[in-house]
Short mmCIF file of C-alpha atoms in Angstrom, two decimals:
data_model
loop_
_atom_site.label_atom_id
_atom_site.label_comp_id
_atom_site.label_asym_id
_atom_site.label_seq_id
_atom_site.Cartn_x
_atom_site.Cartn_y
_atom_site.Cartn_z
CA GLN A 1139 102.31 92.40 68.39
CA VAL A 1140 102.32 92.02 64.63
CA GLN A 1141 104.55 94.51 62.82
CA LEU A 1142 105.04 94.89 59.09
CA VAL A 1143 107.57 97.48 57.95
CA GLU A 1144 107.94 98.22 54.25
CA SER A 1145 111.01 99.80 52.66
CA GLY A 1146 112.53 100.36 49.25
CA GLY A 1147 110.14 102.90 47.81
CA GLY A 1148 111.31 105.96 45.93
CA VAL A 1149 111.35 107.73 42.60
CA VAL A 1150 112.13 105.72 39.47
CA GLN A 1151 111.98 106.50 35.76
CA PRO A 1152 109.46 104.79 33.47
CA GLY A 1153 110.84 101.42 32.39
CA GLY A 1154 112.97 101.17 35.51
CA SER A 1155 113.03 98.65 38.34
CA LEU A 1156 112.63 98.73 42.10
CA ARG A 1157 112.57 96.10 44.84
CA LEU A 1158 110.37 96.55 47.87
CA SER A 1159 110.96 94.74 51.15
CA CYS A 1160 108.70 94.07 54.10
CA ALA A 1161 110.19 93.08 57.46
CA ALA A 1162 107.74 91.06 59.54
CA SER A 1163 107.71 90.42 63.28
CA GLY A 1164 105.35 89.40 66.06
CA PHE A 1165 104.04 86.24 64.40
CA THR A 1166 105.35 83.01 62.85
CA PHE A 1167 106.12 84.42 59.40
CA SER A 1168 106.74 81.01 57.81
CA SER A 1169 103.17 79.92 58.63
CA TYR A 1170 101.28 82.69 56.83
CA GLY A 1171 100.77 83.76 53.27
CA MET A 1172 101.49 87.38 52.47
CA HIS A 1173 99.99 89.97 50.14
CA TRP A 1174 101.05 93.18 48.44
CA VAL A 1175 98.32 95.80 48.00
CA ARG A 1176 98.72 99.24 46.45
CA GLN A 1177 96.87 102.54 46.47
CA ALA A 1178 97.42 105.26 43.89
CA PRO A 1179 97.15 108.83 45.20
CA GLY A 1180 93.51 109.65 45.89
CA LYS A 1181 92.34 106.27 44.58
CA GLY A 1182 91.10 102.98 46.00
CA LEU A 1183 92.92 99.84 47.08
CA GLU A 1184 94.26 97.40 44.48
CA TRP A 1185 95.36 93.87 45.32
CA VAL A 1186 98.71 93.17 43.63
CA ALA A 1187 100.02 89.73 44.59
CA PHE A 1188 99.96 86.85 47.08
CA ILE A 1189 102.56 84.28 48.07
CA ARG A 1190 101.83 81.09 49.98
CA TYR A 1191 103.44 80.59 53.39
CA ASP A 1192 106.14 78.32 51.94
CA GLY A 1193 106.60 80.26 48.71
CA SER A 1194 105.31 77.40 46.55
CA ASN A 1195 102.32 79.25 45.08
CA LYS A 1196 102.12 82.81 43.84
CA TYR A 1197 99.20 84.75 42.37
CA TYR A 1198 99.19 88.12 40.62
CA ALA A 1199 96.75 90.76 39.46
CA ASP A 1200 96.54 90.86 35.68
CA PHE A 1201 97.95 94.39 35.52
CA VAL A 1202 101.31 93.29 37.00
CA LYS A 1203 101.69 89.79 35.53
CA GLY A 1204 105.03 89.38 33.81
CA ARG A 1205 106.40 92.60 35.33
CA PHE A 1206 106.27 92.07 39.12
CA THR A 1207 107.56 89.12 41.15
CA ILE A 1208 106.62 88.37 44.74
CA SER A 1209 109.02 86.33 46.86
CA ARG A 1210 109.90 85.68 50.48
CA ASP A 1211 112.79 84.60 52.68
CA ASN A 1212 111.40 82.79 55.70
CA SER A 1213 114.84 82.65 57.32
CA LYS A 1214 114.86 86.47 57.36
CA ASN A 1215 111.12 87.00 58.00
CA THR A 1216 111.06 89.21 54.92
CA LEU A 1217 108.68 89.62 51.98
CA TYR A 1218 109.77 91.14 48.67
CA LEU A 1219 108.24 92.65 45.57
CA GLN A 1220 110.49 92.97 42.52
CA MET A 1221 108.98 95.53 40.15
CA ASN A 1222 110.28 95.75 36.58
CA SER A 1223 109.18 97.71 33.51
CA LEU A 1224 107.56 100.30 35.74
CA ARG A 1225 104.92 102.63 34.33
CA ALA A 1226 103.50 105.94 35.50
CA GLU A 1227 100.30 104.14 36.50
CA ASP A 1228 102.28 102.03 38.99
CA THR A 1229 102.74 105.15 41.13
CA ALA A 1230 101.18 104.28 44.48
CA VAL A 1231 101.69 103.52 48.14
CA TYR A 1232 102.52 99.82 48.36
CA TYR A 1233 101.32 97.98 51.44
CA CYS A 1234 102.58 94.67 52.76
CA ALA A 1235 99.76 92.69 54.38
CA LYS A 1236 99.48 89.44 56.30
CA ASP A 1237 96.99 86.78 55.29
CA GLY A 1238 94.48 85.91 57.99
CA LEU A 1239 94.64 82.12 57.73
CA ARG A 1240 97.51 79.97 58.96
CA LEU A 1241 98.98 77.50 56.44
CA ALA A 1242 96.47 78.48 53.74
CA ALA A 1243 97.08 77.19 50.21
CA ALA A 1244 95.93 80.49 48.67
CA GLY A 1245 94.82 83.97 49.70
CA TYR A 1246 91.28 83.20 50.79
CA GLY A 1247 92.17 84.09 54.36
CA GLY A 1248 91.99 87.71 53.37
CA VAL A 1249 94.08 90.29 55.18
CA ASP A 1250 94.24 90.93 58.90
CA TYR A 1251 97.32 93.11 59.44
CA TRP A 1252 98.75 95.89 57.28
CA GLY A 1253 102.03 97.75 57.17
CA GLN A 1254 102.16 101.54 56.90
CA GLY A 1255 103.16 101.44 53.25
CA THR A 1256 106.00 102.73 51.09
CA LEU A 1257 105.54 105.24 48.27
CA VAL A 1258 106.67 104.39 44.76
CA THR A 1259 106.71 107.23 42.24
CA VAL A 1260 107.31 106.47 38.57
CA SER A 1261 108.22 109.68 36.79
CA SER A 1262 110.77 111.08 34.40
CA GLN B 287 87.54 91.72 33.30
CA THR B 288 85.95 91.13 36.67
CA VAL B 289 84.65 94.16 38.53
CA VAL B 290 83.64 94.43 42.18
CA THR B 291 81.11 97.20 42.76
CA GLN B 292 80.31 99.18 45.92
CA GLU B 293 78.13 102.23 46.49
CA PRO B 294 80.37 105.27 45.87
CA SER B 295 78.99 107.15 48.85
CA LEU B 296 76.44 106.85 51.65
CA THR B 297 75.31 109.21 54.38
CA VAL B 298 73.99 108.17 57.79
CA SER B 299 72.95 110.02 60.93
CA PRO B 300 74.71 109.36 64.23
CA GLY B 301 73.03 106.45 66.00
CA GLY B 302 71.50 105.22 62.76
CA THR B 303 71.96 102.02 60.80
CA VAL B 304 73.47 101.70 57.33
CA THR B 305 74.25 98.77 55.04
CA LEU B 306 77.07 98.83 52.49
CA THR B 307 77.06 96.22 49.72
CA CYS B 308 79.62 94.52 47.50
CA ALA B 309 78.64 92.99 44.17
CA SER B 310 80.59 90.90 41.66
CA SER B 311 80.27 91.21 37.90
CA THR B 312 80.56 87.39 37.72
CA GLY B 313 77.24 86.87 39.51
CA ALA B 314 76.02 86.30 43.04
CA VAL B 315 78.56 86.63 45.82
CA THR B 316 78.65 83.51 47.98
CA SER B 317 80.68 82.43 50.99
CA GLY B 318 83.17 80.91 48.53
CA TYR B 319 84.31 84.44 47.69
CA TYR B 320 85.42 84.79 51.34
CA PRO B 321 84.30 88.45 51.56
CA ASN B 322 86.48 90.72 53.66
CA TRP B 323 85.72 94.28 54.74
CA PHE B 324 88.17 97.07 55.59
CA GLN B 325 87.95 100.58 56.97
CA GLN B 326 90.36 103.32 55.92
CA LYS B 327 90.58 106.83 57.32
CA PRO B 328 92.52 109.64 55.58
CA GLY B 329 96.28 109.28 55.88
CA GLN B 330 96.07 105.87 57.52
CA ALA B 331 96.62 102.30 56.43
CA PRO B 332 93.46 100.22 56.06
CA ARG B 333 92.15 98.29 59.05
CA ALA B 334 90.52 94.88 58.76
CA LEU B 335 86.96 94.58 60.07
CA ILE B 336 85.35 91.37 58.76
CA TYR B 337 86.68 88.15 57.19
CA SER B 338 84.98 85.16 55.56
CA THR B 339 81.65 86.96 55.16
CA SER B 340 80.72 87.52 58.80
CA ASN B 341 83.62 86.84 61.16
CA LYS B 342 84.90 89.73 63.26
CA HIS B 343 88.49 90.33 64.26
CA SER B 344 89.23 90.71 67.95
CA TRP B 345 89.40 94.49 67.52
CA THR B 346 86.22 94.91 65.47
CA PRO B 347 83.53 96.89 67.32
CA ALA B 348 80.30 94.96 67.93
CA ARG B 349 78.27 97.46 65.89
CA PHE B 350 79.88 96.14 62.68
CA SER B 351 78.45 92.97 61.13
CA GLY B 352 78.90 91.14 57.83
CA SER B 353 76.46 89.03 55.84
CA LEU B 354 75.27 87.96 52.41
CA LEU B 355 72.27 89.91 51.18
CA GLY B 356 70.47 89.51 47.87
CA GLY B 357 73.48 88.03 46.06
CA LYS B 358 75.91 90.56 47.49
CA ALA B 359 78.24 90.75 50.45
CA ALA B 360 77.04 93.29 52.98
CA LEU B 361 78.51 95.28 55.87
CA THR B 362 76.00 96.69 58.35
CA LEU B 363 76.81 99.37 60.92
CA SER B 364 74.26 99.64 63.72
CA GLY B 365 74.35 102.60 66.08
CA VAL B 366 76.77 104.55 63.91
CA GLN B 367 79.34 106.69 65.71
CA PRO B 368 80.99 109.87 64.37
CA GLU B 369 84.32 108.02 64.24
CA ASP B 370 82.86 105.57 61.72
CA GLU B 371 83.14 108.23 59.02
CA ALA B 372 85.65 106.64 56.63
CA GLU B 373 86.14 104.81 53.34
CA TYR B 374 85.09 101.16 53.37
CA TYR B 375 86.39 98.51 51.00
CA CYS B 376 85.34 94.95 50.32
CA LEU B 377 87.69 92.27 49.03
CA LEU B 378 86.62 89.12 47.17
CA TYR B 379 88.56 85.93 46.39
CA TYR B 380 88.47 84.55 42.83
CA GLY B 381 90.21 81.21 43.11
CA GLY B 382 93.72 82.65 43.35
CA ALA B 383 93.50 86.33 42.60
CA LEU B 384 91.65 88.78 44.79
CA ILE B 385 89.86 91.99 43.82
CA PHE B 386 88.91 95.01 45.90
CA GLY B 387 85.74 96.94 45.40
CA GLY B 388 86.01 100.60 44.49
CA GLY B 389 85.17 101.69 48.04
CA THR B 390 82.25 103.43 49.75
CA LYS B 391 82.76 106.82 51.35
CA LEU B 392 80.60 106.85 54.47
CA THR B 393 79.63 110.25 55.82
CA VAL B 394 78.17 110.56 59.32
CA LEU B 395 76.01 113.67 59.40
#
């Protein structure tokens, strides 16, 4: 069965950096695009970023462009999110999510499977 | 700035039918926005229900259906069960980026 396990969350000061990881199993990781989605405490879902199955295309929400970088290592079945210049408003649970369409050029396959999330708290 | 709008809250009686909608500030929602729908219960990760407007996942109960209605994406629940009480989110594709709606809190009462 599909499993997505996020790690790397924690408390970081404003302006700091953090790298999230997502270990994937139960499917052919190298054939599917992957998303990061976040949810601030008590708020709705926000799409953050998408990376194509082969890493060749990446898309970002405007509010993270230039600060966050999505990447993947298909040899390790692992997705990453490098977060720099963190702000208080980046405080959220960050979910790793699998795109629903095999070998899709972009994220129009939507999301079919979700991880359980990792909490990032930006606070001094 | 593009905004995706959902009803903030809806109430339905058990066994009833309710339709949730998802509108885009850019105009009519079409199949090219690949609408997705998700259910989230408190303390849980979201669960996918519908993809590409009207397609169900293997785990999606038959009472859930997706469509396009009056220029919006729509999620209809027929024969609502108490366990359907949850937050529901739509997700639209904008040629690269994706945007979630603000969510609809569905109360079954």
